[in-house]
CSV table of C-alpha atoms and ligand atoms in Angstrom, one decimal:
chain,number,residue,atom,x,y,z
X,3,MET,CA,0.0,0.0,0.0
X,4,THR,CA,1.4,3.4,-0.9
X,5,GLN,CA,1.6,6.1,1.7
X,6,THR,CA,-1.3,7.9,0.1
X,7,THR,CA,-3.4,4.8,0.1
X,8,ARG,CA,-2.4,4.0,3.7
X,9,ARG,CA,-3.3,7.5,4.8
X,10,SER,CA,-6.6,7.4,3.1
X,11,PHE,CA,-7.3,4.0,4.7
X,12,LEU,CA,-6.5,5.6,8.0
X,13,HIS,CA,-8.7,8.6,7.4
X,14,GLN,CA,-11.6,6.3,6.5
X,15,THR,CA,-10.9,4.2,9.5
X,16,THR,CA,-11.0,7.3,11.7
X,17,LEU,CA,-14.5,8.1,10.9
X,18,ALA,CA,-15.6,4.5,11.4
X,19,ALA,CA,-13.7,4.3,14.6
X,20,ALA,CA,-15.2,7.5,16.0
X,21,ALA,CA,-18.7,6.3,15.1
X,22,ALA,CA,-18.2,2.8,16.6
X,23,ALA,CA,-16.2,3.6,19.6
X,24,VAL,CA,-18.8,4.7,22.0
X,25,GLY,CA,-20.5,1.3,22.0
X,26,ALA,CA,-17.4,-0.8,21.6
X,27,GLY,CA,-16.6,-2.9,24.5
X,28,CYS,CA,-19.3,-1.4,26.6
X,29,SER,CA,-22.0,-3.4,28.2
X,30,SER,CA,-25.3,-1.7,28.7
X,31,THR,CA,-25.7,-3.5,32.0
X,32,THR,CA,-22.9,-1.5,33.4
X,33,SER,CA,-24.2,1.7,32.0
X,34,ALA,CA,-23.8,4.6,34.5
X,35,LYS,CA,-22.0,2.3,36.9
X,36,HIS,CA,-18.8,4.3,36.3
X,37,LEU,CA,-20.5,7.7,36.7
X,38,THR,CA,-22.4,7.3,39.9
X,39,LYS,CA,-20.0,8.2,42.7
X,40,ARG,CA,-18.1,11.2,41.2
X,41,GLY,CA,-17.4,12.7,37.9
X,42,PRO,CA,-14.6,11.0,35.9
X,43,VAL,CA,-11.5,12.9,35.1
X,44,ILE,CA,-9.5,12.3,31.9
X,45,ILE,CA,-6.1,13.7,31.1
X,46,SER,CA,-3.9,13.4,28.1
X,47,THR,CA,-0.8,14.8,26.5
X,48,TRP,CA,-0.9,17.6,24.0
X,49,GLY,CA,-3.8,19.4,22.4
X,50,PHE,CA,-4.5,16.5,20.1
X,51,GLY,CA,-5.5,14.5,23.2
X,52,LYS,CA,-8.7,16.6,23.6
X,53,PRO,CA,-10.9,14.7,21.1
X,54,ALA,CA,-9.4,11.5,22.5
X,55,ASN,CA,-10.4,12.6,26.1
X,56,GLU,CA,-13.9,13.4,24.8
X,57,LEU,CA,-14.3,10.0,23.2
X,58,ALA,CA,-13.0,8.4,26.4
X,59,LEU,CA,-15.7,10.3,28.4
X,60,ARG,CA,-18.4,9.3,26.0
X,61,THR,CA,-17.2,5.7,26.3
X,62,LEU,CA,-17.6,5.9,30.1
X,63,GLN,CA,-21.0,7.5,29.7
X,64,GLY,CA,-22.0,4.6,27.4
X,65,GLY,CA,-21.2,2.2,30.2
X,66,GLY,CA,-17.6,1.4,29.3
X,67,SER,CA,-14.9,0.8,31.9
X,68,ALA,CA,-11.9,3.1,32.4
X,69,LEU,CA,-9.9,0.6,30.3
X,70,ASP,CA,-12.4,0.8,27.5
X,71,ALA,CA,-12.2,4.6,27.7
X,72,VAL,CA,-8.4,4.6,27.5
X,73,GLU,CA,-8.4,2.2,24.6
X,74,GLN,CA,-11.1,4.0,22.6
X,75,GLY,CA,-9.5,7.4,23.1
X,76,ILE,CA,-6.1,6.3,22.0
X,77,ARG,CA,-7.5,4.4,19.0
X,78,LEU,CA,-9.0,7.6,17.8
X,79,VAL,CA,-5.5,9.3,17.7
X,80,GLU,CA,-4.0,6.2,16.1
X,81,VAL,CA,-6.1,6.6,13.0
X,82,SER,CA,-6.5,10.4,13.0
X,83,GLY,CA,-3.6,11.0,10.6
X,84,ASN,CA,-1.5,12.3,13.5
X,85,SER,CA,2.1,12.5,12.4
X,86,SER,CA,3.5,11.0,15.6
X,87,VAL,CA,1.0,8.3,16.5
X,88,GLY,CA,-0.1,5.2,14.6
X,89,LEU,CA,0.8,4.2,11.0
X,90,SER,CA,0.7,7.8,9.8
X,91,GLY,CA,3.5,8.5,12.3
X,92,LYS,CA,7.2,9.0,11.9
X,93,PRO,CA,9.0,6.3,10.0
X,94,ASN,CA,12.3,4.9,11.2
X,95,ALA,CA,15.6,5.2,9.2
X,96,ALA,CA,14.5,2.3,7.0
X,97,GLY,CA,11.3,4.2,6.1
X,98,VAL,CA,8.9,2.1,8.2
X,99,PRO,CA,6.9,3.3,11.2
X,100,GLN,CA,7.7,1.0,14.2
X,101,LEU,CA,5.1,1.6,16.8
X,102,ASP,CA,5.2,1.4,20.6
X,103,ALA,CA,2.2,1.3,23.0
X,104,CYS,CA,1.3,0.2,26.5
X,105,ILE,CA,-1.8,0.0,28.7
X,106,MET,CA,-2.3,-0.4,32.4
X,107,ASN,CA,-5.3,-1.2,34.5
X,108,GLY,CA,-5.3,0.0,38.1
X,109,PRO,CA,-7.5,-2.7,39.6
X,110,GLY,CA,-5.3,-5.8,39.6
X,111,HIS,CA,-2.2,-3.8,38.6
X,112,GLN,CA,-2.3,-5.3,35.1
X,113,ALA,CA,-0.1,-4.2,32.2
X,114,GLY,CA,0.4,-5.0,28.6
X,115,SER,CA,2.7,-3.5,25.9
X,116,VAL,CA,4.0,-3.9,22.4
X,117,ALA,CA,7.1,-2.4,21.0
X,118,GLY,CA,8.7,-1.9,17.6
X,119,VAL,CA,5.7,-3.4,16.0
X,120,GLU,CA,5.1,-2.8,12.2
X,121,GLY,CA,1.8,-2.5,10.3
X,122,VAL,CA,-0.5,-2.8,13.3
X,123,VAL,CA,-3.2,-0.2,13.0
X,124,HIS,CA,-4.1,-0.1,16.7
X,125,PRO,CA,-1.1,-0.9,18.8
X,126,ILE,CA,-3.0,0.2,21.9
X,127,SER,CA,-5.5,-2.7,21.3
X,128,ALA,CA,-2.6,-5.0,20.8
X,129,ALA,CA,-1.2,-3.9,24.1
X,130,ARG,CA,-4.5,-4.6,25.8
X,131,LEU,CA,-4.7,-8.0,24.2
X,132,VAL,CA,-1.2,-8.9,25.5
X,133,MET,CA,-2.5,-7.9,29.0
X,134,GLU,CA,-5.7,-9.8,28.8
X,135,LYS,CA,-5.0,-12.8,26.7
X,136,THR,CA,-1.4,-13.8,27.5
X,137,PRO,CA,0.7,-14.4,30.6
X,138,HIS,CA,3.2,-11.8,29.4
X,139,VAL,CA,3.5,-8.1,29.7
X,140,MET,CA,5.4,-7.1,26.6
X,141,LEU,CA,5.7,-8.4,23.0
X,142,VAL,CA,8.1,-6.9,20.5
X,143,GLY,CA,8.6,-6.7,16.8
X,144,ARG,CA,7.5,-9.6,14.6
X,145,GLY,CA,6.1,-11.5,17.5
X,146,ALA,CA,3.9,-8.6,18.5
X,147,ARG,CA,2.7,-8.3,14.9
X,148,TRP,CA,2.0,-12.0,14.6
X,149,PHE,CA,0.1,-11.9,17.8
X,150,SER,CA,-1.9,-8.9,16.7
X,151,GLU,CA,-2.9,-10.7,13.5
X,152,GLN,CA,-3.8,-13.9,15.4
X,153,GLN,CA,-6.1,-11.8,17.6
X,154,GLY,CA,-7.9,-10.4,14.6
X,155,LEU,CA,-6.5,-6.9,14.7
X,156,LYS,CA,-6.1,-5.0,11.4
X,157,VAL,CA,-2.5,-5.4,10.2
X,158,LEU,CA,-1.1,-3.7,7.0
X,159,ASP,CA,2.0,-4.7,5.1
X,160,PRO,CA,4.8,-2.3,6.1
X,161,ALA,CA,7.1,-3.5,3.4
X,162,LYS,CA,4.9,-2.0,0.8
X,163,ASP,CA,5.3,1.4,2.5
X,164,GLU,CA,9.0,1.5,2.0
X,165,ALA,CA,8.9,2.9,-1.6
X,166,SER,CA,6.8,5.9,-0.5
X,167,TYR,CA,9.5,6.9,1.9
X,168,LYS,CA,12.3,6.8,-0.6
X,169,ALA,CA,12.4,10.5,-1.2
X,170,TRP,CA,12.2,11.2,2.5
X,171,LEU,CA,15.2,8.9,3.0
X,172,ALA,CA,17.2,10.4,0.1
X,173,ALA,CA,16.8,13.9,1.6
X,174,ARG,CA,18.5,12.9,4.8
X,175,GLU,CA,22.2,13.4,5.2
X,176,LYS,CA,22.4,10.5,7.6
X,177,PRO,CA,20.2,7.5,7.4
X,178,SER,CA,19.9,7.0,11.1
X,179,PRO,CA,20.8,9.0,14.2
X,180,GLY,CA,24.3,8.9,15.7
X,181,LYS,CA,25.4,9.4,19.3
X,182,GLY,CA,24.5,12.9,20.5
X,183,ASP,CA,21.9,13.4,17.7
X,184,LYS,CA,18.4,14.7,18.7
X,185,PRO,CA,15.3,13.6,16.8
X,186,ASP,CA,13.7,15.9,14.3
X,187,ASN,CA,10.5,15.5,16.1
X,188,HIS,CA,8.3,13.0,18.0
X,189,ASP,CA,5.2,13.0,20.2
X,190,THR,CA,3.1,10.5,22.1
X,191,VAL,CA,-0.6,10.3,23.1
X,192,THR,CA,-0.7,9.3,26.7
X,193,LEU,CA,-4.1,9.2,28.2
X,194,ILE,CA,-5.2,8.5,31.8
X,195,VAL,CA,-8.7,8.0,33.1
X,196,LEU,CA,-10.0,8.2,36.7
X,197,ASP,CA,-13.5,6.7,36.7
X,198,THR,CA,-16.3,7.4,39.2
X,199,ASN,CA,-15.3,4.4,41.3
X,200,GLY,CA,-11.9,6.0,41.8
X,201,ASP,CA,-10.3,3.4,39.6
X,202,LEU,CA,-7.5,4.4,37.2
X,203,ALA,CA,-6.4,3.2,33.8
X,204,GLY,CA,-3.9,4.6,31.3
X,205,GLY,CA,-2.2,4.0,28.0
X,206,CYS,CA,0.1,5.5,25.5
X,207,SER,CA,0.9,5.1,21.8
X,208,THR,CA,3.6,6.6,19.6
X,209,SER,CA,5.7,6.1,16.5
X,210,GLY,CA,8.6,7.4,18.6
X,211,TRP,CA,11.8,9.1,17.4
X,212,SER,CA,11.6,10.2,13.8
X,213,GLY,CA,14.3,8.4,11.7
X,214,LYS,CA,15.3,6.2,14.7
X,215,ILE,CA,17.6,3.2,14.1
X,216,PRO,CA,15.3,0.2,13.3
X,217,GLY,CA,14.6,-1.6,16.5
X,218,ARG,CA,14.9,1.4,18.8
X,219,VAL,CA,12.3,1.3,21.5
X,220,GLY,CA,11.4,4.4,23.5
X,221,ASP,CA,9.9,5.0,26.9
X,222,SER,CA,6.3,4.7,25.9
X,223,PRO,CA,5.9,0.9,26.0
X,224,ILE,CA,8.1,0.5,29.1
X,225,ILE,CA,5.9,0.2,32.2
X,226,GLY,CA,7.1,2.7,34.7
X,227,SER,CA,8.8,4.9,32.1
X,228,GLY,CA,6.2,6.2,29.6
X,229,LEU,CA,3.3,5.3,31.9
X,230,TYR,CA,2.6,4.1,35.4
X,231,VAL,CA,-0.7,3.4,37.1
X,232,ASP,CA,-1.0,2.7,40.8
X,233,ASN,CA,-4.6,2.3,41.8
X,234,GLU,CA,-3.9,3.3,45.4
X,235,VAL,CA,-2.1,6.5,44.6
X,236,GLY,CA,-2.5,7.9,41.1
X,237,ALA,CA,-1.1,7.6,37.6
X,238,ALA,CA,1.4,9.5,35.4
X,239,GLY,CA,2.6,9.4,31.9
X,240,ALA,CA,5.2,11.0,29.7
X,241,THR,CA,5.8,12.5,26.3
X,242,GLY,CA,9.1,13.7,25.0
X,243,LEU,CA,12.5,12.2,24.2
X,244,GLY,CA,12.2,8.7,25.6
X,245,GLU,CA,15.9,8.3,26.1
X,246,ASN,CA,15.7,11.0,28.8
X,247,VAL,CA,12.7,9.3,30.5
X,248,MET,CA,13.5,5.6,30.4
X,249,ARG,CA,16.9,5.8,32.3
X,250,TYR,CA,14.9,7.1,35.3
X,251,CYS,CA,11.7,5.0,35.3
X,252,ALA,CA,10.3,8.5,35.4
X,253,SER,CA,6.5,7.9,35.4
X,254,TYR,CA,7.0,5.6,38.3
X,255,ALA,CA,9.0,8.3,40.0
X,256,VAL,CA,6.1,10.8,39.5
X,257,VAL,CA,3.6,8.4,41.1
X,258,GLU,CA,6.0,7.8,44.0
X,259,ASN,CA,6.3,11.5,44.4
X,260,MET,CA,2.5,11.7,44.8
X,261,ARG,CA,2.6,8.7,47.2
X,262,HIS,CA,4.9,10.9,49.4
X,263,GLY,CA,2.4,13.7,49.4
X,264,MET,CA,3.2,15.9,46.4
X,265,SER,CA,0.5,17.4,44.3
X,266,PRO,CA,0.4,16.0,40.7
X,267,THR,CA,2.0,19.1,39.2
X,268,GLU,CA,4.7,19.2,41.8
X,269,ALA,CA,5.3,15.5,41.4
X,270,CYS,CA,5.9,16.0,37.7
X,271,ALA,CA,8.1,19.0,38.2
X,272,GLU,CA,10.2,17.2,40.9
X,273,ALA,CA,10.8,14.2,38.6
X,274,ILE,CA,12.1,16.5,35.9
X,275,ARG,CA,14.3,18.4,38.4
X,276,ARG,CA,15.7,15.1,39.7
X,277,ILE,CA,16.5,13.8,36.2
X,278,ALA,CA,18.1,17.1,35.2
X,279,LYS,CA,20.5,16.9,38.1
X,280,THR,CA,22.2,13.8,36.6
X,281,ASP,CA,21.2,13.7,33.0
X,282,PRO,CA,23.9,14.8,30.5
X,283,ALA,CA,21.1,16.9,28.9
X,284,GLY,CA,20.6,18.9,32.0
X,285,MET,CA,17.4,20.9,31.7
X,286,ASP,CA,17.6,20.5,27.9
X,287,LEU,CA,15.6,17.3,28.4
X,288,ALA,CA,12.6,17.7,26.1
X,289,ILE,CA,10.4,15.7,28.5
X,290,ASN,CA,6.9,16.4,29.8
X,291,PHE,CA,4.7,14.6,32.3
X,292,ILE,CA,1.0,14.5,33.1
X,293,ALA,CA,-0.4,13.1,36.4
X,294,ILE,CA,-3.6,12.5,38.3
X,295,ASN,CA,-4.1,11.4,41.8
X,296,LYS,CA,-6.8,9.2,43.3
X,297,GLN,CA,-8.7,12.2,44.5
X,298,GLY,CA,-9.0,13.6,41.0
X,299,GLU,CA,-6.4,16.3,41.3
X,300,PHE,CA,-4.4,16.6,38.1
X,301,GLY,CA,-1.4,18.5,36.8
X,302,ALA,CA,1.4,18.6,34.3
X,303,ALA,CA,4.9,19.9,34.0
X,304,GLY,CA,7.5,20.0,31.2
X,305,THR,CA,10.7,21.3,30.0
X,306,GLN,CA,9.1,22.3,26.7
X,307,ALA,CA,7.7,25.8,27.1
X,308,ASN,CA,4.0,25.7,27.9
X,309,PHE,CA,3.6,22.0,27.4
X,310,PRO,CA,-0.1,21.6,26.4
X,311,TYR,CA,-2.1,18.9,27.9
X,312,SER,CA,-5.8,18.1,27.6
X,313,ILE,CA,-8.2,17.7,30.6
X,314,THR,CA,-11.8,16.6,30.3
X,315,THR,CA,-14.6,16.1,32.9
X,316,PRO,CA,-18.3,16.0,32.3
X,317,GLU,CA,-18.2,19.8,33.1
X,318,PHE,CA,-15.5,20.9,30.8
X,319,SER,CA,-12.9,19.9,28.2
X,320,GLU,CA,-9.9,22.1,27.8
X,321,VAL,CA,-6.3,22.3,26.6
X,322,ARG,CA,-4.1,23.7,29.4
X,323,LYS,CA,-0.5,24.5,29.9
X,324,GLY,CA,1.8,22.4,32.1
X,325,GLN,CA,4.2,24.1,34.6
X,326,PRO,CA,7.2,25.2,32.6
X,327,LEU,CA,10.3,24.1,34.4
X,328,SER,CA,12.4,26.9,33.2
X,329,GLN,CA,10.1,29.3,35.1
X,330,SER,CA,9.2,27.0,38.0
X,331,THR,CA,7.9,29.9,40.1
X,332,GLN,CA,5.2,30.5,37.6
X,333,LYS,CA,2.1,28.6,38.8
X,334,GLU,CA,0.5,26.8,36.0
X,335,GLY,CA,-0.4,23.2,36.0
X,336,GLY,CA,-3.5,21.5,37.4
X,337,ASN,CA,-6.3,21.9,39.8
X,338,GLU,CA,-4.5,21.3,43.0
V,29,LIG,N1,8.4,9.4,24.1
V,29,LIG,C1,8.4,9.1,22.7
V,29,LIG,C2,9.6,8.3,22.4
V,29,LIG,O1,10.7,8.6,22.8
V,29,LIG,C3,8.3,10.3,21.8
V,29,LIG,C4,7.5,11.5,22.4
V,29,LIG,O2,6.7,11.3,23.2
V,29,LIG,O3,7.8,12.6,21.9
V,29,LIG,O4,9.5,7.4,21.6
């Protein structure tokens, strides 16, 4: 399939996914179960998370679980034509998008993830299936693709995409990054749901570092790095240069900061300050975190100026700015 064909497939799928998502995976017998005790709170990275949050909310309102909401919200971004998520995302140095995703369910502390997977239209669903149908937590590469196909997920042939990236590759001075190089660009959708029972679920999905060496895996599918959910405390997730996140199990660190009493915004900011102390990049980290605690307080912080994140409840749905670490006295962030 050419890139054009692939993109148009993805575009068509977007509309179908948006239409089908509210009912998908939702049992009518559980309708309103997740909305009875308190309003749900949904947080995600970047402005492009907002429609995903809103679909996640509708999924809850249709009787879906927090996990359903996470999956449906992220599926929307995976087929929205986003240039950093899903098969329309950034190709690696060989011209093929290799996708990373993970999902965690607070109750039972379950996790699933796929990494470096090619051709899978919905890596977040693959991650959920790893969690629910296997004794494993993580599948990578061809195995993850094979498993996705076996489970009935839509899988395209990435080999046929290579030709469409020829010009892109030819324009590059170096076919793949060397030590010290920074990526041209990258982004991740990380989305976390606190439902009305006070249960948490989260997920993330990305094509990772643009032009990465084939086989490179970022922070996003690594439990504790790109995402961490602890149903007793809260949840946190990352976007930004994964190499700066995964050396520190940084989302786990954010959750632990909340466990020790920090607000979500402060927990994110403190994790970044701690990393900056020892990371060779210093404050030039290009990392951003979102967090939510069990009480429904939420926040975000980032080294990227005015890191936008999306926050949605039944009352409002907005794109806000995380606390900028370069101006840590400026109070932005969450609702704490
Ligand atoms: N964290 C992702 C990665 O390094 C990219 C991003 O979120 O910008 O693969």
